[in-house]
Amino acid sequence: MEQATSADYGYLRQLVFGLSQNVLDPSRDYLFDTRLTKILRNQGMAHLDELVLHLRMRKDPLLERAIAEAMTINETSFFRDSRPFELLRTELLPKLIETRKHARGLRFWSAACSTGQEAYSLGMLLTEHFPLLVGWSLRIEGTDICGEVVERAQSGCYHRIEINRGLPARFVVRYFDHVGEDWSVKPEIRKLTHFRQGNLCLPTLPFNRAGDRFDVIFLRNVMLYFSQETRKTLLAGIHRLLAPDGILFLGSSEQPADPSIWTSVLSGGTCYFKPRQPS
Ligand SMILES: C[S@@+](CC[C@H](N)C(=O)[O-])C[C@H]1O[C@@H](n2cnc3c(N)ncnc32)[C@H](O)[C@@H]1O
């Protein structure tokens, strides 16, 4: 067999786009070679061109999904870009807690949660700084398209290197158990979190029931992989899922695709978005 041609890479890019809406730049085609080695090995294949030929000849939805998932970028860390968490602690959560004091419930969604650090960071923040929430109904949802990272999030186990990125030492001591080489999130925090696989680019979002409203949504560092059109559709769906006084955080380099339905608020060195209501 020959090495993959540009048509093979084009086929793979299209396949990934079709399933996850991630737009991969041709200048990064080499990533297919590095990231699909495990899949090639499992298929008993030596080169990407064999894989493409196989897919061209026969539909294989499971294999196609595995390829799309393998091409996701799962970079994350605890309290990544600490400013949104700090703003929640000092300003936004106290206000939300006041307005929810009768309903006694708060819902959070880490959309594109990767290996779960964002969701667990929220759990630790709530537990550490808001003891008055004991007895409230608190739920932190985490979803990601990639099954492998969702399993890791569910396991709540992190390597020393992951723990050393962004986590204050006292949080490690207080909220993790040391298990062999790894650190495991304590049940007190895990019970707040719920992880599952979910694609943000399907016609229906992972949450779509009438009462599925969130108080805070983190949609960070994922839209940069999407086209402008996908971002617009996704943010319209997110708008419907936020409570009228809810809060959306995007990644520090991301902006709403349709600014007309969002009010942006600059505070504490960061920006968050509130859904504008139709007048
Ligand atoms: C760079 S990580 C960001 C993780 C976290 N939000 C953060 O900011 O640290 C991007 C995540 O988006 C996920 N992702 C990419 N396309 C997606 C899609 N269509 N639906 C859901 N998740 C997706 C990837 O699997 C990856 O875990």
mmCIF file of C-alpha atoms and ligand atoms in Angstrom:
data_model
loop_
_atom_site.group_PDB
_atom_site.id
_atom_site.type_symbol
_atom_site.label_atom_id
_atom_site.label_comp_id
_atom_site.label_asym_id
_atom_site.label_seq_id
_atom_site.Cartn_x
_atom_site.Cartn_y
_atom_site.Cartn_z
ATOM 1 C CA MET A 1 0.000 0.000 0.000
ATOM 2 C CA GLU A 2 1.029 3.595 -0.656
ATOM 3 C CA GLN A 3 1.040 6.367 1.922
ATOM 4 C CA ALA A 4 -2.123 8.450 2.287
ATOM 5 C CA THR A 5 -2.784 10.939 -0.502
ATOM 6 C CA SER A 6 -4.201 14.422 -0.096
ATOM 7 C CA ALA A 7 -7.534 12.968 -1.258
ATOM 8 C CA ASP A 8 -7.367 10.472 1.635
ATOM 9 C CA TYR A 9 -6.740 13.266 4.124
ATOM 10 C CA GLY A 10 -9.542 15.272 2.530
ATOM 11 C CA TYR A 11 -11.878 12.291 2.973
ATOM 12 C CA LEU A 12 -10.917 12.022 6.667
ATOM 13 C CA ARG A 13 -11.331 15.759 7.251
ATOM 14 C CA GLN A 14 -14.785 15.595 5.718
ATOM 15 C CA LEU A 15 -15.689 12.575 7.818
ATOM 16 C CA VAL A 16 -14.649 14.382 11.028
ATOM 17 C CA PHE A 17 -16.565 17.494 10.005
ATOM 18 C CA GLY A 18 -19.699 15.470 9.269
ATOM 19 C CA LEU A 19 -19.702 13.864 12.708
ATOM 20 C CA SER A 20 -18.331 16.485 15.103
ATOM 21 C CA GLN A 21 -18.402 19.677 13.005
ATOM 22 C CA ASN A 22 -14.728 20.125 13.885
ATOM 23 C CA VAL A 23 -13.014 21.963 11.043
ATOM 24 C CA LEU A 24 -9.494 20.588 10.617
ATOM 25 C CA ASP A 25 -6.976 22.618 8.699
ATOM 26 C CA PRO A 26 -5.114 20.743 5.911
ATOM 27 C CA SER A 27 -1.846 22.094 7.344
ATOM 28 C CA ARG A 28 -2.454 19.780 10.297
ATOM 29 C CA ASP A 29 -3.110 16.600 8.312
ATOM 30 C CA TYR A 30 -0.130 15.033 10.081
ATOM 31 C CA LEU A 31 -2.375 14.754 13.148
ATOM 32 C CA PHE A 32 -4.288 11.948 11.438
ATOM 33 C CA ASP A 33 -1.048 9.955 11.273
ATOM 34 C CA THR A 34 -0.326 10.340 14.968
ATOM 35 C CA ARG A 35 -3.838 10.153 16.380
ATOM 36 C CA LEU A 36 -5.199 7.262 14.377
ATOM 37 C CA THR A 37 -2.355 4.796 15.074
ATOM 38 C CA LYS A 38 -4.344 2.965 17.750
ATOM 39 C CA ILE A 39 -7.355 2.611 15.449
ATOM 40 C CA LEU A 40 -5.133 1.354 12.617
ATOM 41 C CA ARG A 41 -3.560 -1.201 14.943
ATOM 42 C CA ASN A 42 -6.980 -2.400 16.146
ATOM 43 C CA GLN A 43 -8.101 -2.760 12.536
ATOM 44 C CA GLY A 44 -4.925 -4.690 11.639
ATOM 45 C CA MET A 45 -3.957 -1.990 9.163
ATOM 46 C CA ALA A 46 -0.558 -0.422 8.548
ATOM 47 C CA HIS A 47 -1.416 2.838 6.785
ATOM 48 C CA LEU A 48 -4.128 5.482 6.628
ATOM 49 C CA ASP A 49 -4.844 4.801 2.950
ATOM 50 C CA GLU A 50 -6.032 1.289 3.870
ATOM 51 C CA LEU A 51 -8.390 2.780 6.416
ATOM 52 C CA VAL A 52 -9.789 5.268 3.901
ATOM 53 C CA LEU A 53 -10.210 2.548 1.268
ATOM 54 C CA HIS A 54 -12.051 0.394 3.817
ATOM 55 C CA LEU A 55 -14.396 3.274 4.675
ATOM 56 C CA ARG A 56 -15.000 4.199 1.064
ATOM 57 C CA MET A 57 -16.035 0.634 0.279
ATOM 58 C CA ARG A 58 -18.258 0.006 3.288
ATOM 59 C CA LYS A 59 -20.114 2.235 5.753
ATOM 60 C CA ASP A 60 -18.855 1.591 9.278
ATOM 61 C CA PRO A 61 -20.541 4.056 11.678
ATOM 62 C CA LEU A 62 -18.704 2.796 14.776
ATOM 63 C CA LEU A 63 -15.314 3.161 13.134
ATOM 64 C CA GLU A 64 -16.243 6.568 11.754
ATOM 65 C CA ARG A 65 -17.234 7.775 15.213
ATOM 66 C CA ALA A 66 -14.026 6.410 16.698
ATOM 67 C CA ILE A 67 -12.052 8.408 14.118
ATOM 68 C CA ALA A 68 -13.966 11.631 14.823
ATOM 69 C CA GLU A 69 -13.480 11.176 18.566
ATOM 70 C CA ALA A 70 -9.778 10.404 18.208
ATOM 71 C CA MET A 71 -9.312 13.710 16.380
ATOM 72 C CA THR A 72 -10.717 15.868 19.198
ATOM 73 C CA ILE A 73 -8.362 18.107 21.172
ATOM 74 C CA ASN A 74 -8.971 17.424 24.852
ATOM 75 C CA GLU A 75 -6.666 19.940 26.497
ATOM 76 C CA THR A 76 -8.040 21.086 29.881
ATOM 77 C CA SER A 77 -7.025 21.691 33.490
ATOM 78 C CA PHE A 78 -8.473 22.429 36.920
ATOM 79 C CA PHE A 79 -9.619 26.053 37.312
ATOM 80 C CA ARG A 80 -8.466 26.745 33.740
ATOM 81 C CA ASP A 81 -8.191 30.522 33.250
ATOM 82 C CA SER A 82 -9.070 31.104 36.916
ATOM 83 C CA ARG A 83 -10.966 34.399 36.349
ATOM 84 C CA PRO A 84 -14.435 32.962 35.587
ATOM 85 C CA PHE A 85 -14.241 30.856 38.750
ATOM 86 C CA GLU A 86 -13.107 33.856 40.780
ATOM 87 C CA LEU A 87 -15.938 35.980 39.381
ATOM 88 C CA LEU A 88 -18.454 33.264 40.195
ATOM 89 C CA ARG A 89 -17.145 33.138 43.749
ATOM 90 C CA THR A 90 -17.063 36.861 44.442
ATOM 91 C CA GLU A 91 -19.984 38.235 42.470
ATOM 92 C CA LEU A 92 -22.139 35.939 40.349
ATOM 93 C CA LEU A 93 -22.914 33.038 42.663
ATOM 94 C CA PRO A 94 -23.864 35.198 45.663
ATOM 95 C CA LYS A 95 -26.449 36.940 43.407
ATOM 96 C CA LEU A 96 -27.765 33.672 41.948
ATOM 97 C CA ILE A 97 -27.992 32.123 45.397
ATOM 98 C CA GLU A 98 -30.028 35.079 46.627
ATOM 99 C CA THR A 99 -32.503 34.799 43.729
ATOM 100 C CA ARG A 100 -32.762 30.991 44.081
ATOM 101 C CA LYS A 101 -33.123 30.989 47.880
ATOM 102 C CA HIS A 102 -36.716 29.730 47.720
ATOM 103 C CA ALA A 103 -36.223 27.134 44.963
ATOM 104 C CA ARG A 104 -32.942 26.035 46.648
ATOM 105 C CA GLY A 105 -31.461 24.597 43.492
ATOM 106 C CA LEU A 106 -28.679 25.415 41.008
ATOM 107 C CA ARG A 107 -27.755 23.677 37.752
ATOM 108 C CA PHE A 108 -24.449 23.946 35.944
ATOM 109 C CA TRP A 109 -23.346 22.525 32.594
ATOM 110 C CA SER A 110 -19.789 22.007 31.513
ATOM 111 C CA ALA A 111 -20.468 21.573 27.778
ATOM 112 C CA ALA A 112 -17.429 19.938 26.132
ATOM 113 C CA CYS A 113 -16.132 18.921 29.547
ATOM 114 C CA SER A 114 -13.211 16.820 28.285
ATOM 115 C CA THR A 115 -11.766 14.817 31.216
ATOM 116 C CA GLY A 116 -13.926 16.597 33.792
ATOM 117 C CA GLN A 117 -11.595 19.094 35.472
ATOM 118 C CA GLU A 118 -13.937 22.037 34.738
ATOM 119 C CA ALA A 119 -16.932 20.310 36.341
ATOM 120 C CA TYR A 120 -14.949 19.178 39.389
ATOM 121 C CA SER A 121 -13.515 22.698 39.757
ATOM 122 C CA LEU A 122 -17.090 24.000 39.994
ATOM 123 C CA GLY A 123 -17.909 21.317 42.549
ATOM 124 C CA MET A 124 -14.927 22.284 44.703
ATOM 125 C CA LEU A 125 -15.731 25.988 44.376
ATOM 126 C CA LEU A 126 -19.310 25.455 45.581
ATOM 127 C CA THR A 127 -18.281 23.203 48.441
ATOM 128 C CA GLU A 128 -15.359 25.324 49.600
ATOM 129 C CA HIS A 129 -16.960 28.766 49.502
ATOM 130 C CA PHE A 130 -20.716 28.261 49.810
ATOM 131 C CA PRO A 131 -21.422 26.054 52.839
ATOM 132 C CA LEU A 132 -24.945 27.549 52.959
ATOM 133 C CA LEU A 133 -25.727 25.409 49.878
ATOM 134 C CA VAL A 134 -25.786 22.226 51.970
ATOM 135 C CA GLY A 135 -29.274 20.811 51.511
ATOM 136 C CA TRP A 136 -29.765 22.558 48.151
ATOM 137 C CA SER A 137 -30.256 20.591 44.966
ATOM 138 C CA LEU A 138 -26.938 21.119 43.146
ATOM 139 C CA ARG A 139 -26.222 19.432 39.840
ATOM 140 C CA ILE A 140 -23.187 19.824 37.608
ATOM 141 C CA GLU A 141 -23.613 18.179 34.209
ATOM 142 C CA GLY A 142 -20.611 17.401 32.038
ATOM 143 C CA THR A 143 -20.915 16.311 28.420
ATOM 144 C CA ASP A 144 -18.400 15.674 25.664
ATOM 145 C CA ILE A 145 -18.516 14.039 22.247
ATOM 146 C CA CYS A 146 -15.531 11.842 23.035
ATOM 147 C CA GLY A 147 -16.422 8.646 24.915
ATOM 148 C CA GLU A 148 -12.888 8.088 26.180
ATOM 149 C CA VAL A 149 -12.643 11.452 27.959
ATOM 150 C CA VAL A 150 -16.143 11.064 29.407
ATOM 151 C CA GLU A 151 -15.066 7.747 30.939
ATOM 152 C CA ARG A 152 -12.043 9.453 32.447
ATOM 153 C CA ALA A 153 -14.240 12.226 33.830
ATOM 154 C CA GLN A 154 -16.550 9.623 35.353
ATOM 155 C CA SER A 155 -13.598 7.843 36.941
ATOM 156 C CA GLY A 156 -12.564 11.083 38.680
ATOM 157 C CA CYS A 157 -8.941 9.848 38.751
ATOM 158 C CA TYR A 158 -6.101 12.159 37.823
ATOM 159 C CA HIS A 159 -2.372 11.787 37.438
ATOM 160 C CA ARG A 160 0.014 13.884 39.516
ATOM 161 C CA ILE A 161 0.824 16.023 36.462
ATOM 162 C CA GLU A 162 -2.867 16.885 35.956
ATOM 163 C CA ILE A 163 -3.256 17.642 39.654
ATOM 164 C CA ASN A 164 -0.264 19.969 39.586
ATOM 165 C CA ARG A 165 -1.901 22.101 36.881
ATOM 166 C CA GLY A 166 -4.034 24.793 38.458
ATOM 167 C CA LEU A 167 -5.129 23.134 41.653
ATOM 168 C CA PRO A 168 -4.278 24.866 44.958
ATOM 169 C CA ALA A 169 -2.438 22.468 47.306
ATOM 170 C CA ARG A 170 -5.104 22.769 50.001
ATOM 171 C CA PHE A 171 -7.766 21.644 47.492
ATOM 172 C CA VAL A 172 -5.700 18.557 46.672
ATOM 173 C CA VAL A 173 -5.506 17.670 50.341
ATOM 174 C CA ARG A 174 -9.124 18.440 51.037
ATOM 175 C CA TYR A 175 -10.916 17.052 47.970
ATOM 176 C CA PHE A 176 -8.755 14.167 46.701
ATOM 177 C CA ASP A 177 -7.704 10.736 47.921
ATOM 178 C CA HIS A 178 -4.218 9.543 47.004
ATOM 179 C CA VAL A 179 -4.604 6.180 45.260
ATOM 180 C CA GLY A 180 -1.277 4.718 44.095
ATOM 181 C CA GLU A 181 0.106 7.047 41.421
ATOM 182 C CA ASP A 182 -3.214 8.836 41.018
ATOM 183 C CA TRP A 183 -5.473 11.204 42.865
ATOM 184 C CA SER A 184 -9.150 10.412 43.109
ATOM 185 C CA VAL A 185 -11.871 13.046 43.582
ATOM 186 C CA LYS A 186 -13.626 12.524 46.901
ATOM 187 C CA PRO A 187 -17.260 11.320 46.871
ATOM 188 C CA GLU A 188 -18.362 14.638 48.420
ATOM 189 C CA ILE A 189 -17.525 16.382 45.108
ATOM 190 C CA ARG A 190 -18.260 13.482 42.767
ATOM 191 C CA LYS A 191 -21.851 13.237 43.924
ATOM 192 C CA LEU A 192 -22.480 16.727 42.505
ATOM 193 C CA THR A 193 -21.320 15.767 39.004
ATOM 194 C CA HIS A 194 -22.927 13.736 36.215
ATOM 195 C CA PHE A 195 -21.000 12.982 33.033
ATOM 196 C CA ARG A 196 -22.204 11.575 29.744
ATOM 197 C CA GLN A 197 -21.428 11.575 26.067
ATOM 198 C CA GLY A 198 -23.120 14.305 24.048
ATOM 199 C CA ASN A 199 -22.591 15.969 20.681
ATOM 200 C CA LEU A 200 -23.123 19.735 20.669
ATOM 201 C CA CYS A 201 -23.696 19.774 16.922
ATOM 202 C CA LEU A 202 -26.675 17.485 16.510
ATOM 203 C CA PRO A 203 -30.068 19.065 15.761
ATOM 204 C CA THR A 204 -30.995 18.466 19.424
ATOM 205 C CA LEU A 205 -28.602 19.370 22.214
ATOM 206 C CA PRO A 206 -27.793 16.849 24.983
ATOM 207 C CA PHE A 207 -30.450 18.589 27.111
ATOM 208 C CA ASN A 208 -33.707 19.394 25.404
ATOM 209 C CA ARG A 209 -36.616 18.804 27.728
ATOM 210 C CA ALA A 210 -38.866 21.762 28.486
ATOM 211 C CA GLY A 211 -37.625 22.192 32.068
ATOM 212 C CA ASP A 212 -33.945 21.718 31.219
ATOM 213 C CA ARG A 213 -32.771 25.134 32.312
ATOM 214 C CA PHE A 214 -29.271 25.926 33.526
ATOM 215 C CA ASP A 215 -28.089 28.702 35.789
ATOM 216 C CA VAL A 216 -24.496 28.630 34.550
ATOM 217 C CA ILE A 217 -23.103 27.130 31.357
ATOM 218 C CA PHE A 218 -19.410 26.763 30.587
ATOM 219 C CA LEU A 219 -18.900 26.405 26.828
ATOM 220 C CA ARG A 220 -15.204 27.046 26.714
ATOM 221 C CA ASN A 221 -12.525 26.272 24.186
ATOM 222 C CA VAL A 222 -14.670 24.190 21.869
ATOM 223 C CA MET A 223 -16.321 26.674 19.510
ATOM 224 C CA LEU A 224 -12.936 27.541 18.061
ATOM 225 C CA TYR A 225 -13.079 24.185 16.253
ATOM 226 C CA PHE A 226 -16.475 24.965 14.686
ATOM 227 C CA SER A 227 -17.511 26.944 11.622
ATOM 228 C CA GLN A 228 -19.295 30.290 12.100
ATOM 229 C CA GLU A 229 -22.597 28.696 11.078
ATOM 230 C CA THR A 230 -22.242 25.850 13.601
ATOM 231 C CA ARG A 231 -21.400 28.363 16.350
ATOM 232 C CA LYS A 232 -24.513 30.378 15.557
ATOM 233 C CA THR A 233 -26.818 27.348 15.696
ATOM 234 C CA LEU A 234 -25.184 26.042 18.861
ATOM 235 C CA LEU A 235 -25.423 29.369 20.677
ATOM 236 C CA ALA A 236 -29.094 29.732 19.766
ATOM 237 C CA GLY A 237 -29.663 26.341 21.450
ATOM 238 C CA ILE A 238 -27.578 27.344 24.469
ATOM 239 C CA HIS A 239 -29.628 30.551 24.739
ATOM 240 C CA ARG A 240 -32.812 28.478 25.047
ATOM 241 C CA LEU A 241 -31.261 26.338 27.788
ATOM 242 C CA LEU A 242 -30.119 29.191 30.010
ATOM 243 C CA ALA A 243 -32.355 30.623 32.710
ATOM 244 C CA PRO A 244 -33.308 34.243 31.863
ATOM 245 C CA ASP A 245 -30.833 35.432 34.505
ATOM 246 C CA GLY A 246 -28.361 32.639 33.709
ATOM 247 C CA ILE A 247 -24.698 33.056 32.845
ATOM 248 C CA LEU A 248 -22.636 31.798 29.930
ATOM 249 C CA PHE A 249 -18.860 31.593 29.933
ATOM 250 C CA LEU A 250 -16.983 31.137 26.680
ATOM 251 C CA GLY A 251 -13.250 30.588 26.236
ATOM 252 C CA SER A 252 -11.151 33.745 26.544
ATOM 253 C CA SER A 253 -10.693 33.973 22.761
ATOM 254 C CA GLU A 254 -14.323 33.138 21.893
ATOM 255 C CA GLN A 255 -17.284 35.416 21.155
ATOM 256 C CA PRO A 256 -20.995 34.747 20.604
ATOM 257 C CA ALA A 257 -21.659 34.242 16.893
ATOM 258 C CA ASP A 258 -24.885 36.246 17.120
ATOM 259 C CA PRO A 259 -24.264 39.174 19.533
ATOM 260 C CA SER A 260 -27.859 40.390 19.124
ATOM 261 C CA ILE A 261 -29.176 37.738 21.550
ATOM 262 C CA TRP A 262 -26.489 38.208 24.228
ATOM 263 C CA THR A 263 -25.444 40.961 26.576
ATOM 264 C CA SER A 264 -21.736 40.796 27.251
ATOM 265 C CA VAL A 265 -20.552 41.867 30.671
ATOM 266 C CA LEU A 266 -16.941 42.643 31.459
ATOM 267 C CA SER A 267 -16.029 42.107 35.086
ATOM 268 C CA GLY A 268 -13.104 40.832 37.133
ATOM 269 C CA GLY A 269 -10.837 40.795 34.081
ATOM 270 C CA THR A 270 -13.100 38.394 32.225
ATOM 271 C CA CYS A 271 -16.207 38.461 30.101
ATOM 272 C CA TYR A 272 -19.456 36.578 30.548
ATOM 273 C CA PHE A 273 -22.721 36.603 28.625
ATOM 274 C CA LYS A 274 -26.338 36.960 29.677
ATOM 275 C CA PRO A 275 -29.206 35.934 27.423
ATOM 276 C CA ARG A 276 -31.103 38.912 26.035
ATOM 277 C CA GLN A 277 -34.844 38.339 26.202
ATOM 278 C CA PRO A 278 -36.999 39.081 23.167
ATOM 279 C CA SER A 279 -38.771 42.411 23.723
HETATM 280 C C1 LIG B 1 -10.051 21.878 24.364
HETATM 281 S S1 LIG B 1 -11.263 20.859 25.150
HETATM 282 C C2 LIG B 1 -12.015 22.031 26.240
HETATM 283 C C3 LIG B 1 -12.321 21.428 27.588
HETATM 284 C C4 LIG B 1 -12.872 22.438 28.615
HETATM 285 N N1 LIG B 1 -14.126 23.000 28.199
HETATM 286 C C5 LIG B 1 -11.871 23.530 28.884
HETATM 287 O O1 LIG B 1 -12.056 24.661 28.440
HETATM 288 O O2 LIG B 1 -10.867 23.259 29.531
HETATM 289 C C6 LIG B 1 -12.468 20.728 23.834
HETATM 290 C C7 LIG B 1 -13.426 19.565 24.031
HETATM 291 O O3 LIG B 1 -14.501 19.714 23.110
HETATM 292 C C8 LIG B 1 -14.936 18.426 22.732
HETATM 293 N N2 LIG B 1 -15.723 18.525 21.486
HETATM 294 C C9 LIG B 1 -15.282 18.774 20.230
HETATM 295 N N3 LIG B 1 -16.302 18.753 19.362
HETATM 296 C C10 LIG B 1 -17.422 18.509 20.086
HETATM 297 C C11 LIG B 1 -18.798 18.371 19.745
HETATM 298 N N4 LIG B 1 -19.229 18.469 18.493
HETATM 299 N N5 LIG B 1 -19.664 18.095 20.747
HETATM 300 C C12 LIG B 1 -19.242 17.980 22.045
HETATM 301 N N6 LIG B 1 -17.954 18.090 22.428
HETATM 302 C C13 LIG B 1 -17.053 18.357 21.451
HETATM 303 C C14 LIG B 1 -13.643 17.649 22.594
HETATM 304 O O4 LIG B 1 -13.844 16.251 22.669
HETATM 305 C C15 LIG B 1 -12.809 18.215 23.736
HETATM 306 O O5 LIG B 1 -12.845 17.385 24.878
#
